[in-house]
Amino acid sequence: DPQPEPVTSLVNRALLKTGTPRAFMSLYYALLDTETGSLSYVCAGHPYPLLRRAGGEILELGSAALPHGMRVDLVLHEETVDME
């Protein structure tokens, strides 16, 4: 399943299993549906990318979350934006 939430959850579990207590990783993972222009994404401890609309509006694409490898119960929120 290439959707952002399952992929990033798998990465977090793998890092917790194989890494040291000091191992962590920021991650931004996005999946673009080229037919609809819908961008689904998850941000985990990474600076938010910016989306600049044709009219000049600038959007931050992300929400607060800890980096991967810091917690077993890491809560990630998949979000979606229409790229227009």
PDB file of N, CA, C and O in Angstrom:
ATOM      1  N   ASP A   1       0.851  -1.179   0.000  1.00  0.00           N
ATOM      2  CA  ASP A   1       0.000   0.000   0.000  1.00  0.00           C
ATOM      3  C   ASP A   1       0.896   1.240   0.000  1.00  0.00           C
ATOM      4  O   ASP A   1       1.597   1.487   0.970  1.00  0.00           O
ATOM      5  N   PRO A   2       0.898   2.019  -1.070  1.00  0.00           N
ATOM      6  CA  PRO A   2       1.785   3.179  -1.150  1.00  0.00           C
ATOM      7  C   PRO A   2       1.249   4.430  -0.442  1.00  0.00           C
ATOM      8  O   PRO A   2       1.905   5.468  -0.466  1.00  0.00           O
ATOM      9  N   GLN A   3       0.075   4.347   0.193  1.00  0.00           N
ATOM     10  CA  GLN A   3      -0.480   5.524   0.858  1.00  0.00           C
ATOM     11  C   GLN A   3       0.451   5.993   1.979  1.00  0.00           C
ATOM     12  O   GLN A   3       1.135   5.183   2.624  1.00  0.00           O
ATOM     13  N   PRO A   4       0.512   7.304   2.232  1.00  0.00           N
ATOM     14  CA  PRO A   4       1.476   7.852   3.186  1.00  0.00           C
ATOM     15  C   PRO A   4       1.412   7.288   4.609  1.00  0.00           C
ATOM     16  O   PRO A   4       2.444   6.965   5.184  1.00  0.00           O
ATOM     17  N   GLU A   5       0.236   7.138   5.180  1.00  0.00           N
ATOM     18  CA  GLU A   5       0.161   6.692   6.574  1.00  0.00           C
ATOM     19  C   GLU A   5       0.709   5.278   6.762  1.00  0.00           C
ATOM     20  O   GLU A   5       1.551   5.060   7.634  1.00  0.00           O
ATOM     21  N   PRO A   6       0.300   4.289   5.963  1.00  0.00           N
ATOM     22  CA  PRO A   6       0.872   2.947   6.152  1.00  0.00           C
ATOM     23  C   PRO A   6       2.386   2.882   5.900  1.00  0.00           C
ATOM     24  O   PRO A   6       3.101   2.203   6.626  1.00  0.00           O
ATOM     25  N   VAL A   7       2.859   3.599   4.906  1.00  0.00           N
ATOM     26  CA  VAL A   7       4.294   3.577   4.596  1.00  0.00           C
ATOM     27  C   VAL A   7       5.097   4.179   5.746  1.00  0.00           C
ATOM     28  O   VAL A   7       6.084   3.598   6.198  1.00  0.00           O
ATOM     29  N   THR A   8       4.674   5.331   6.234  1.00  0.00           N
ATOM     30  CA  THR A   8       5.438   5.987   7.292  1.00  0.00           C
ATOM     31  C   THR A   8       5.336   5.235   8.614  1.00  0.00           C
ATOM     32  O   THR A   8       6.291   5.225   9.387  1.00  0.00           O
ATOM     33  N   SER A   9       4.205   4.578   8.874  1.00  0.00           N
ATOM     34  CA  SER A   9       4.093   3.741  10.078  1.00  0.00           C
ATOM     35  C   SER A   9       5.059   2.568  10.005  1.00  0.00           C
ATOM     36  O   SER A   9       5.698   2.214  11.001  1.00  0.00           O
ATOM     37  N   LEU A  10       5.188   1.979   8.825  1.00  0.00           N
ATOM     38  CA  LEU A  10       6.133   0.874   8.622  1.00  0.00           C
ATOM     39  C   LEU A  10       7.572   1.350   8.849  1.00  0.00           C
ATOM     40  O   LEU A  10       8.364   0.675   9.505  1.00  0.00           O
ATOM     41  N   VAL A  11       7.905   2.506   8.336  1.00  0.00           N
ATOM     42  CA  VAL A  11       9.249   3.061   8.523  1.00  0.00           C
ATOM     43  C   VAL A  11       9.523   3.286  10.013  1.00  0.00           C
ATOM     44  O   VAL A  11      10.599   2.958  10.514  1.00  0.00           O
ATOM     45  N   ASN A  12       8.545   3.821  10.740  1.00  0.00           N
ATOM     46  CA  ASN A  12       8.722   4.058  12.171  1.00  0.00           C
ATOM     47  C   ASN A  12       8.968   2.743  12.909  1.00  0.00           C
ATOM     48  O   ASN A  12       9.889   2.644  13.725  1.00  0.00           O
ATOM     49  N   ARG A  13       8.170   1.734  12.624  1.00  0.00           N
ATOM     50  CA  ARG A  13       8.348   0.429  13.282  1.00  0.00           C
ATOM     51  C   ARG A  13       9.714  -0.164  12.965  1.00  0.00           C
ATOM     52  O   ARG A  13      10.390  -0.707  13.838  1.00  0.00           O
ATOM     53  N   ALA A  14      10.149  -0.063  11.713  1.00  0.00           N
ATOM     54  CA  ALA A  14      11.451  -0.614  11.315  1.00  0.00           C
ATOM     55  C   ALA A  14      12.589   0.116  12.023  1.00  0.00           C
ATOM     56  O   ALA A  14      13.550  -0.515  12.480  1.00  0.00           O
ATOM     57  N   LEU A  15      12.482   1.425  12.109  1.00  0.00           N
ATOM     58  CA  LEU A  15      13.532   2.199  12.779  1.00  0.00           C
ATOM     59  C   LEU A  15      13.590   1.878  14.268  1.00  0.00           C
ATOM     60  O   LEU A  15      14.677   1.745  14.838  1.00  0.00           O
ATOM     61  N   LEU A  16      12.440   1.720  14.903  1.00  0.00           N
ATOM     62  CA  LEU A  16      12.411   1.357  16.314  1.00  0.00           C
ATOM     63  C   LEU A  16      13.014  -0.027  16.543  1.00  0.00           C
ATOM     64  O   LEU A  16      13.691  -0.262  17.537  1.00  0.00           O
ATOM     65  N   LYS A  17      12.781  -0.938  15.606  1.00  0.00           N
ATOM     66  CA  LYS A  17      13.265  -2.311  15.744  1.00  0.00           C
ATOM     67  C   LYS A  17      14.762  -2.427  15.497  1.00  0.00           C
ATOM     68  O   LYS A  17      15.452  -3.189  16.170  1.00  0.00           O
ATOM     69  N   THR A  18      15.287  -1.674  14.534  1.00  0.00           N
ATOM     70  CA  THR A  18      16.682  -1.849  14.133  1.00  0.00           C
ATOM     71  C   THR A  18      17.618  -0.750  14.626  1.00  0.00           C
ATOM     72  O   THR A  18      18.827  -0.929  14.594  1.00  0.00           O
ATOM     73  N   GLY A  19      17.081   0.372  15.046  1.00  0.00           N
ATOM     74  CA  GLY A  19      17.913   1.506  15.441  1.00  0.00           C
ATOM     75  C   GLY A  19      18.305   1.470  16.905  1.00  0.00           C
ATOM     76  O   GLY A  19      17.853   0.638  17.680  1.00  0.00           O
ATOM     77  N   THR A  20      19.157   2.380  17.274  1.00  0.00           N
ATOM     78  CA  THR A  20      19.547   2.540  18.665  1.00  0.00           C
ATOM     79  C   THR A  20      18.580   3.532  19.320  1.00  0.00           C
ATOM     80  O   THR A  20      17.807   4.198  18.632  1.00  0.00           O
ATOM     81  N   PRO A  21      18.609   3.655  20.652  1.00  0.00           N
ATOM     82  CA  PRO A  21      17.717   4.625  21.310  1.00  0.00           C
ATOM     83  C   PRO A  21      17.926   6.072  20.839  1.00  0.00           C
ATOM     84  O   PRO A  21      17.054   6.899  20.984  1.00  0.00           O
ATOM     85  N   ARG A  22      19.073   6.356  20.242  1.00  0.00           N
ATOM     86  CA  ARG A  22      19.336   7.710  19.740  1.00  0.00           C
ATOM     87  C   ARG A  22      19.035   7.859  18.255  1.00  0.00           C
ATOM     88  O   ARG A  22      19.248   8.914  17.678  1.00  0.00           O
ATOM     89  N   ALA A  23      18.574   6.794  17.619  1.00  0.00           N
ATOM     90  CA  ALA A  23      18.295   6.840  16.179  1.00  0.00           C
ATOM     91  C   ALA A  23      16.903   7.414  15.940  1.00  0.00           C
ATOM     92  O   ALA A  23      15.928   6.942  16.508  1.00  0.00           O
ATOM     93  N   PHE A  24      16.853   8.432  15.139  1.00  0.00           N
ATOM     94  CA  PHE A  24      15.568   8.979  14.726  1.00  0.00           C
ATOM     95  C   PHE A  24      15.724   9.569  13.331  1.00  0.00           C
ATOM     96  O   PHE A  24      16.828   9.757  12.850  1.00  0.00           O
ATOM     97  N   MET A  25      14.595   9.854  12.684  1.00  0.00           N
ATOM     98  CA  MET A  25      14.653  10.332  11.317  1.00  0.00           C
ATOM     99  C   MET A  25      13.451  11.231  11.048  1.00  0.00           C
ATOM    100  O   MET A  25      12.320  10.866  11.346  1.00  0.00           O
ATOM    101  N   SER A  26      13.711  12.414  10.486  1.00  0.00           N
ATOM    102  CA  SER A  26      12.600  13.229  10.016  1.00  0.00           C
ATOM    103  C   SER A  26      12.201  12.698   8.640  1.00  0.00           C
ATOM    104  O   SER A  26      13.019  12.133   7.918  1.00  0.00           O
ATOM    105  N   LEU A  27      10.936  12.857   8.310  1.00  0.00           N
ATOM    106  CA  LEU A  27      10.451  12.283   7.063  1.00  0.00           C
ATOM    107  C   LEU A  27       9.279  13.099   6.545  1.00  0.00           C
ATOM    108  O   LEU A  27       8.414  13.526   7.311  1.00  0.00           O
ATOM    109  N   TYR A  28       9.276  13.321   5.258  1.00  0.00           N
ATOM    110  CA  TYR A  28       8.108  13.886   4.571  1.00  0.00           C
ATOM    111  C   TYR A  28       7.839  12.956   3.408  1.00  0.00           C
ATOM    112  O   TYR A  28       8.695  12.746   2.555  1.00  0.00           O
ATOM    113  N   TYR A  29       6.648  12.371   3.399  1.00  0.00           N
ATOM    114  CA  TYR A  29       6.288  11.413   2.362  1.00  0.00           C
ATOM    115  C   TYR A  29       4.986  11.865   1.728  1.00  0.00           C
ATOM    116  O   TYR A  29       4.012  12.144   2.432  1.00  0.00           O
ATOM    117  N   ALA A  30       4.973  11.968   0.409  1.00  0.00           N
ATOM    118  CA  ALA A  30       3.779  12.417  -0.305  1.00  0.00           C
ATOM    119  C   ALA A  30       3.519  11.518  -1.499  1.00  0.00           C
ATOM    120  O   ALA A  30       4.435  10.946  -2.084  1.00  0.00           O
ATOM    121  N   LEU A  31       2.237  11.419  -1.845  1.00  0.00           N
ATOM    122  CA  LEU A  31       1.815  10.615  -2.982  1.00  0.00           C
ATOM    123  C   LEU A  31       0.862  11.458  -3.824  1.00  0.00           C
ATOM    124  O   LEU A  31      -0.167  11.919  -3.330  1.00  0.00           O
ATOM    125  N   LEU A  32       1.233  11.675  -5.084  1.00  0.00           N
ATOM    126  CA  LEU A  32       0.440  12.506  -5.987  1.00  0.00           C
ATOM    127  C   LEU A  32      -0.385  11.625  -6.912  1.00  0.00           C
ATOM    128  O   LEU A  32       0.146  10.745  -7.588  1.00  0.00           O
ATOM    129  N   ASP A  33      -1.687  11.876  -6.940  1.00  0.00           N
ATOM    130  CA  ASP A  33      -2.576  11.229  -7.902  1.00  0.00           C
ATOM    131  C   ASP A  33      -2.592  12.130  -9.135  1.00  0.00           C
ATOM    132  O   ASP A  33      -3.176  13.216  -9.116  1.00  0.00           O
ATOM    133  N   THR A  34      -1.928  11.705 -10.192  1.00  0.00           N
ATOM    134  CA  THR A  34      -1.776  12.550 -11.374  1.00  0.00           C
ATOM    135  C   THR A  34      -3.087  12.750 -12.138  1.00  0.00           C
ATOM    136  O   THR A  34      -3.201  13.691 -12.906  1.00  0.00           O
ATOM    137  N   GLU A  35      -4.052  11.879 -11.923  1.00  0.00           N
ATOM    138  CA  GLU A  35      -5.342  12.033 -12.601  1.00  0.00           C
ATOM    139  C   GLU A  35      -6.212  13.103 -11.948  1.00  0.00           C
ATOM    140  O   GLU A  35      -6.900  13.849 -12.630  1.00  0.00           O
ATOM    141  N   THR A  36      -6.176  13.182 -10.619  1.00  0.00           N
ATOM    142  CA  THR A  36      -7.037  14.131  -9.901  1.00  0.00           C
ATOM    143  C   THR A  36      -6.295  15.365  -9.404  1.00  0.00           C
ATOM    144  O   THR A  36      -6.916  16.358  -9.069  1.00  0.00           O
ATOM    145  N   GLY A  37      -4.972  15.290  -9.316  1.00  0.00           N
ATOM    146  CA  GLY A  37      -4.198  16.396  -8.766  1.00  0.00           C
ATOM    147  C   GLY A  37      -4.199  16.427  -7.250  1.00  0.00           C
ATOM    148  O   GLY A  37      -3.766  17.389  -6.628  1.00  0.00           O
ATOM    149  N   SER A  38      -4.640  15.344  -6.630  1.00  0.00           N
ATOM    150  CA  SER A  38      -4.699  15.245  -5.169  1.00  0.00           C
ATOM    151  C   SER A  38      -3.339  14.779  -4.636  1.00  0.00           C
ATOM    152  O   SER A  38      -2.780  13.793  -5.100  1.00  0.00           O
ATOM    153  N   LEU A  39      -2.833  15.501  -3.643  1.00  0.00           N
ATOM    154  CA  LEU A  39      -1.556  15.153  -3.014  1.00  0.00           C
ATOM    155  C   LEU A  39      -1.840  14.752  -1.569  1.00  0.00           C
ATOM    156  O   LEU A  39      -2.325  15.564  -0.784  1.00  0.00           O
ATOM    157  N   SER A  40      -1.564  13.502  -1.234  1.00  0.00           N
ATOM    158  CA  SER A  40      -1.703  13.005   0.138  1.00  0.00           C
ATOM    159  C   SER A  40      -0.311  12.968   0.747  1.00  0.00           C
ATOM    160  O   SER A  40       0.646  12.538   0.092  1.00  0.00           O
ATOM    161  N   TYR A  41      -0.190  13.389   2.012  1.00  0.00           N
ATOM    162  CA  TYR A  41       1.141  13.464   2.605  1.00  0.00           C
ATOM    163  C   TYR A  41       1.101  13.280   4.122  1.00  0.00           C
ATOM    164  O   TYR A  41       0.065  13.447   4.767  1.00  0.00           O
ATOM    165  N   VAL A  42       2.274  12.926   4.664  1.00  0.00           N
ATOM    166  CA  VAL A  42       2.511  12.824   6.094  1.00  0.00           C
ATOM    167  C   VAL A  42       3.837  13.511   6.366  1.00  0.00           C
ATOM    168  O   VAL A  42       4.802  13.341   5.623  1.00  0.00           O
ATOM    169  N   CYS A  43       3.880  14.277   7.434  1.00  0.00           N
ATOM    170  CA  CYS A  43       5.103  14.965   7.834  1.00  0.00           C
ATOM    171  C   CYS A  43       5.454  14.535   9.257  1.00  0.00           C
ATOM    172  O   CYS A  43       4.619  14.629  10.153  1.00  0.00           O
ATOM    173  N   ALA A  44       6.663  14.052   9.456  1.00  0.00           N
ATOM    174  CA  ALA A  44       7.107  13.600  10.773  1.00  0.00           C
ATOM    175  C   ALA A  44       8.437  14.267  11.122  1.00  0.00           C
ATOM    176  O   ALA A  44       9.496  13.809  10.709  1.00  0.00           O
ATOM    177  N   GLY A  45       8.360  15.370  11.830  1.00  0.00           N
ATOM    178  CA  GLY A  45       9.559  16.051  12.290  1.00  0.00           C
ATOM    179  C   GLY A  45      10.368  16.730  11.211  1.00  0.00           C
ATOM    180  O   GLY A  45      11.525  17.078  11.416  1.00  0.00           O
ATOM    181  N   HIS A  46       9.807  16.921  10.051  1.00  0.00           N
ATOM    182  CA  HIS A  46      10.522  17.517   8.919  1.00  0.00           C
ATOM    183  C   HIS A  46       9.965  18.916   8.650  1.00  0.00           C
ATOM    184  O   HIS A  46       8.780  19.152   8.856  1.00  0.00           O
ATOM    185  N   PRO A  47      10.796  19.851   8.189  1.00  0.00           N
ATOM    186  CA  PRO A  47      10.261  21.171   7.825  1.00  0.00           C
ATOM    187  C   PRO A  47       9.187  21.020   6.748  1.00  0.00           C
ATOM    188  O   PRO A  47       9.306  20.187   5.853  1.00  0.00           O
ATOM    189  N   TYR A  48       8.152  21.814   6.871  1.00  0.00           N
ATOM    190  CA  TYR A  48       7.035  21.721   5.929  1.00  0.00           C
ATOM    191  C   TYR A  48       7.403  22.295   4.571  1.00  0.00           C
ATOM    192  O   TYR A  48       7.908  23.409   4.483  1.00  0.00           O
ATOM    193  N   PRO A  49       7.100  21.561   3.504  1.00  0.00           N
ATOM    194  CA  PRO A  49       7.238  22.132   2.164  1.00  0.00           C
ATOM    195  C   PRO A  49       6.192  23.232   1.972  1.00  0.00           C
ATOM    196  O   PRO A  49       5.158  23.242   2.645  1.00  0.00           O
ATOM    197  N   LEU A  50       6.456  24.108   1.047  1.00  0.00           N
ATOM    198  CA  LEU A  50       5.522  25.193   0.749  1.00  0.00           C
ATOM    199  C   LEU A  50       4.915  24.969  -0.626  1.00  0.00           C
ATOM    200  O   LEU A  50       5.604  24.577  -1.567  1.00  0.00           O
ATOM    201  N   LEU A  51       3.628  25.236  -0.736  1.00  0.00           N
ATOM    202  CA  LEU A  51       2.921  25.170  -2.005  1.00  0.00           C
ATOM    203  C   LEU A  51       2.483  26.584  -2.346  1.00  0.00           C
ATOM    204  O   LEU A  51       1.775  27.216  -1.570  1.00  0.00           O
ATOM    205  N   ARG A  52       2.943  27.077  -3.475  1.00  0.00           N
ATOM    206  CA  ARG A  52       2.546  28.409  -3.919  1.00  0.00           C
ATOM    207  C   ARG A  52       1.515  28.266  -5.025  1.00  0.00           C
ATOM    208  O   ARG A  52       1.776  27.673  -6.064  1.00  0.00           O
ATOM    209  N   ARG A  53       0.343  28.825  -4.770  1.00  0.00           N
ATOM    210  CA  ARG A  53      -0.747  28.773  -5.733  1.00  0.00           C
ATOM    211  C   ARG A  53      -0.516  29.816  -6.825  1.00  0.00           C
ATOM    212  O   ARG A  53       0.253  30.764  -6.654  1.00  0.00           O
ATOM    213  N   ALA A  54      -1.183  29.649  -7.955  1.00  0.00           N
ATOM    214  CA  ALA A  54      -1.039  30.568  -9.084  1.00  0.00           C
ATOM    215  C   ALA A  54      -1.390  32.007  -8.685  1.00  0.00           C
ATOM    216  O   ALA A  54      -0.796  32.947  -9.192  1.00  0.00           O
ATOM    217  N   GLY A  55      -2.328  32.158  -7.740  1.00  0.00           N
ATOM    218  CA  GLY A  55      -2.729  33.489  -7.289  1.00  0.00           C
ATOM    219  C   GLY A  55      -1.801  34.101  -6.258  1.00  0.00           C
ATOM    220  O   GLY A  55      -2.040  35.214  -5.785  1.00  0.00           O
ATOM    221  N   GLY A  56      -0.745  33.387  -5.862  1.00  0.00           N
ATOM    222  CA  GLY A  56       0.231  33.915  -4.917  1.00  0.00           C
ATOM    223  C   GLY A  56       0.079  33.387  -3.495  1.00  0.00           C
ATOM    224  O   GLY A  56       0.958  33.588  -2.665  1.00  0.00           O
ATOM    225  N   GLU A  57      -1.031  32.716  -3.176  1.00  0.00           N
ATOM    226  CA  GLU A  57      -1.233  32.164  -1.837  1.00  0.00           C
ATOM    227  C   GLU A  57      -0.187  31.093  -1.563  1.00  0.00           C
ATOM    228  O   GLU A  57       0.131  30.272  -2.424  1.00  0.00           O
ATOM    229  N   ILE A  58       0.370  31.102  -0.355  1.00  0.00           N
ATOM    230  CA  ILE A  58       1.377  30.118   0.034  1.00  0.00           C
ATOM    231  C   ILE A  58       0.826  29.272   1.169  1.00  0.00           C
ATOM    232  O   ILE A  58       0.361  29.808   2.183  1.00  0.00           O
ATOM    233  N   LEU A  59       0.881  27.950   1.002  1.00  0.00           N
ATOM    234  CA  LEU A  59       0.398  27.009   2.007  1.00  0.00           C
ATOM    235  C   LEU A  59       1.558  26.179   2.535  1.00  0.00           C
ATOM    236  O   LEU A  59       2.412  25.743   1.765  1.00  0.00           O
ATOM    237  N   GLU A  60       1.578  25.955   3.857  1.00  0.00           N
ATOM    238  CA  GLU A  60       2.515  25.009   4.449  1.00  0.00           C
ATOM    239  C   GLU A  60       1.851  23.646   4.433  1.00  0.00           C
ATOM    240  O   GLU A  60       0.720  23.498   4.898  1.00  0.00           O
ATOM    241  N   LEU A  61       2.517  22.663   3.896  1.00  0.00           N
ATOM    242  CA  LEU A  61       1.952  21.324   3.787  1.00  0.00           C
ATOM    243  C   LEU A  61       2.523  20.423   4.870  1.00  0.00           C
ATOM    244  O   LEU A  61       3.512  19.724   4.668  1.00  0.00           O
ATOM    245  N   GLY A  62       1.912  20.463   6.043  1.00  0.00           N
ATOM    246  CA  GLY A  62       2.365  19.627   7.138  1.00  0.00           C
ATOM    247  C   GLY A  62       1.600  19.906   8.403  1.00  0.00           C
ATOM    248  O   GLY A  62       0.815  20.852   8.478  1.00  0.00           O
ATOM    249  N   SER A  63       1.813  19.033   9.379  1.00  0.00           N
ATOM    250  CA  SER A  63       1.262  19.228  10.711  1.00  0.00           C
ATOM    251  C   SER A  63       2.286  18.685  11.706  1.00  0.00           C
ATOM    252  O   SER A  63       3.123  17.852  11.360  1.00  0.00           O
ATOM    253  N   ALA A  64       2.207  19.150  12.910  1.00  0.00           N
ATOM    254  CA  ALA A  64       3.210  18.804  13.917  1.00  0.00           C
ATOM    255  C   ALA A  64       3.206  17.305  14.232  1.00  0.00           C
ATOM    256  O   ALA A  64       2.158  16.706  14.440  1.00  0.00           O
ATOM    257  N   ALA A  65       4.375  16.719  14.223  1.00  0.00           N
ATOM    258  CA  ALA A  65       4.565  15.322  14.610  1.00  0.00           C
ATOM    259  C   ALA A  65       6.037  15.123  14.953  1.00  0.00           C
ATOM    260  O   ALA A  65       6.905  15.801  14.411  1.00  0.00           O
ATOM    261  N   LEU A  66       6.284  14.193  15.837  1.00  0.00           N
ATOM    262  CA  LEU A  66       7.663  13.867  16.194  1.00  0.00           C
ATOM    263  C   LEU A  66       8.336  13.111  15.056  1.00  0.00           C
ATOM    264  O   LEU A  66       7.662  12.473  14.245  1.00  0.00           O
ATOM    265  N   PRO A  67       9.664  13.142  15.016  1.00  0.00           N
ATOM    266  CA  PRO A  67      10.379  12.337  14.023  1.00  0.00           C
ATOM    267  C   PRO A  67      10.175  10.840  14.261  1.00  0.00           C
ATOM    268  O   PRO A  67       9.818  10.411  15.362  1.00  0.00           O
ATOM    269  N   HIS A  68      10.429  10.058  13.247  1.00  0.00           N
ATOM    270  CA  HIS A  68      10.339   8.593  13.349  1.00  0.00           C
ATOM    271  C   HIS A  68      11.429   8.072  14.276  1.00  0.00           C
ATOM    272  O   HIS A  68      12.524   8.615  14.341  1.00  0.00           O
ATOM    273  N   GLY A  69      11.114   6.983  14.973  1.00  0.00           N
ATOM    274  CA  GLY A  69      12.075   6.325  15.833  1.00  0.00           C
ATOM    275  C   GLY A  69      12.084   6.836  17.254  1.00  0.00           C
ATOM    276  O   GLY A  69      12.825   6.333  18.089  1.00  0.00           O
ATOM    277  N   MET A  70      11.238   7.810  17.586  1.00  0.00           N
ATOM    278  CA  MET A  70      11.239   8.376  18.938  1.00  0.00           C
ATOM    279  C   MET A  70      10.185   7.741  19.853  1.00  0.00           C
ATOM    280  O   MET A  70      10.364   7.718  21.060  1.00  0.00           O
ATOM    281  N   ARG A  71       9.091   7.241  19.254  1.00  0.00           N
ATOM    282  CA  ARG A  71       8.017   6.663  20.058  1.00  0.00           C
ATOM    283  C   ARG A  71       7.362   5.512  19.303  1.00  0.00           C
ATOM    284  O   ARG A  71       7.162   5.592  18.101  1.00  0.00           O
ATOM    285  N   VAL A  72       6.989   4.503  20.049  1.00  0.00           N
ATOM    286  CA  VAL A  72       6.257   3.381  19.461  1.00  0.00           C
ATOM    287  C   VAL A  72       4.876   3.842  19.025  1.00  0.00           C
ATOM    288  O   VAL A  72       4.391   3.469  17.965  1.00  0.00           O
ATOM    289  N   ASP A  73       4.252   4.670  19.825  1.00  0.00           N
ATOM    290  CA  ASP A  73       2.884   5.121  19.557  1.00  0.00           C
ATOM    291  C   ASP A  73       2.855   6.467  18.820  1.00  0.00           C
ATOM    292  O   ASP A  73       2.000   7.299  19.084  1.00  0.00           O
ATOM    293  N   LEU A  74       3.763   6.632  17.883  1.00  0.00           N
ATOM    294  CA  LEU A  74       3.833   7.866  17.105  1.00  0.00           C
ATOM    295  C   LEU A  74       2.525   8.075  16.336  1.00  0.00           C
ATOM    296  O   LEU A  74       2.074   7.196  15.606  1.00  0.00           O
ATOM    297  N   VAL A  75       1.910   9.230  16.533  1.00  0.00           N
ATOM    298  CA  VAL A  75       0.661   9.544  15.854  1.00  0.00           C
ATOM    299  C   VAL A  75       0.966  10.419  14.645  1.00  0.00           C
ATOM    300  O   VAL A  75       1.542  11.499  14.778  1.00  0.00           O
ATOM    301  N   LEU A  76       0.585   9.927  13.470  1.00  0.00           N
ATOM    302  CA  LEU A  76       0.806  10.659  12.228  1.00  0.00           C
ATOM    303  C   LEU A  76      -0.544  10.962  11.594  1.00  0.00           C
ATOM    304  O   LEU A  76      -1.445  10.134  11.620  1.00  0.00           O
ATOM    305  N   HIS A  77      -0.671  12.141  11.045  1.00  0.00           N
ATOM    306  CA  HIS A  77      -1.920  12.550  10.435  1.00  0.00           C
ATOM    307  C   HIS A  77      -1.707  12.723   8.939  1.00  0.00           C
ATOM    308  O   HIS A  77      -0.992  13.620   8.517  1.00  0.00           O
ATOM    309  N   GLU A  78      -2.345  11.841   8.170  1.00  0.00           N
ATOM    310  CA  GLU A  78      -2.292  11.978   6.717  1.00  0.00           C
ATOM    311  C   GLU A  78      -3.220  13.113   6.315  1.00  0.00           C
ATOM    312  O   GLU A  78      -4.361  13.189   6.757  1.00  0.00           O
ATOM    313  N   GLU A  79      -2.712  13.995   5.485  1.00  0.00           N
ATOM    314  CA  GLU A  79      -3.505  15.120   4.992  1.00  0.00           C
ATOM    315  C   GLU A  79      -3.513  15.087   3.475  1.00  0.00           C
ATOM    316  O   GLU A  79      -2.685  14.443   2.853  1.00  0.00           O
ATOM    317  N   THR A  80      -4.452  15.816   2.894  1.00  0.00           N
ATOM    318  CA  THR A  80      -4.593  15.863   1.444  1.00  0.00           C
ATOM    319  C   THR A  80      -4.822  17.293   1.003  1.00  0.00           C
ATOM    320  O   THR A  80      -5.509  18.063   1.673  1.00  0.00           O
ATOM    321  N   VAL A  81      -4.220  17.647  -0.124  1.00  0.00           N
ATOM    322  CA  VAL A  81      -4.419  18.964  -0.714  1.00  0.00           C
ATOM    323  C   VAL A  81      -4.632  18.781  -2.220  1.00  0.00           C
ATOM    324  O   VAL A  81      -4.059  17.878  -2.826  1.00  0.00           O
ATOM    325  N   ASP A  82      -5.471  19.630  -2.794  1.00  0.00           N
ATOM    326  CA  ASP A  82      -5.683  19.614  -4.237  1.00  0.00           C
ATOM    327  C   ASP A  82      -4.644  20.530  -4.848  1.00  0.00           C
ATOM    328  O   ASP A  82      -4.601  21.741  -4.562  1.00  0.00           O
ATOM    329  N   MET A  83      -3.811  19.984  -5.705  1.00  0.00           N
ATOM    330  CA  MET A  83      -2.728  20.765  -6.292  1.00  0.00           C
ATOM    331  C   MET A  83      -3.229  21.794  -7.314  1.00  0.00           C
ATOM    332  O   MET A  83      -2.514  22.710  -7.662  1.00  0.00           O
ATOM    333  N   GLU A  84      -4.442  21.643  -7.780  1.00  0.00           N
ATOM    334  CA  GLU A  84      -5.046  22.551  -8.759  1.00  0.00           C
ATOM    335  C   GLU A  84      -4.217  22.601 -10.020  1.00  0.00           C
ATOM    336  O   GLU A  84      -3.889  23.613 -10.558  1.00  0.00           O
TER     337      GLU A  84
END
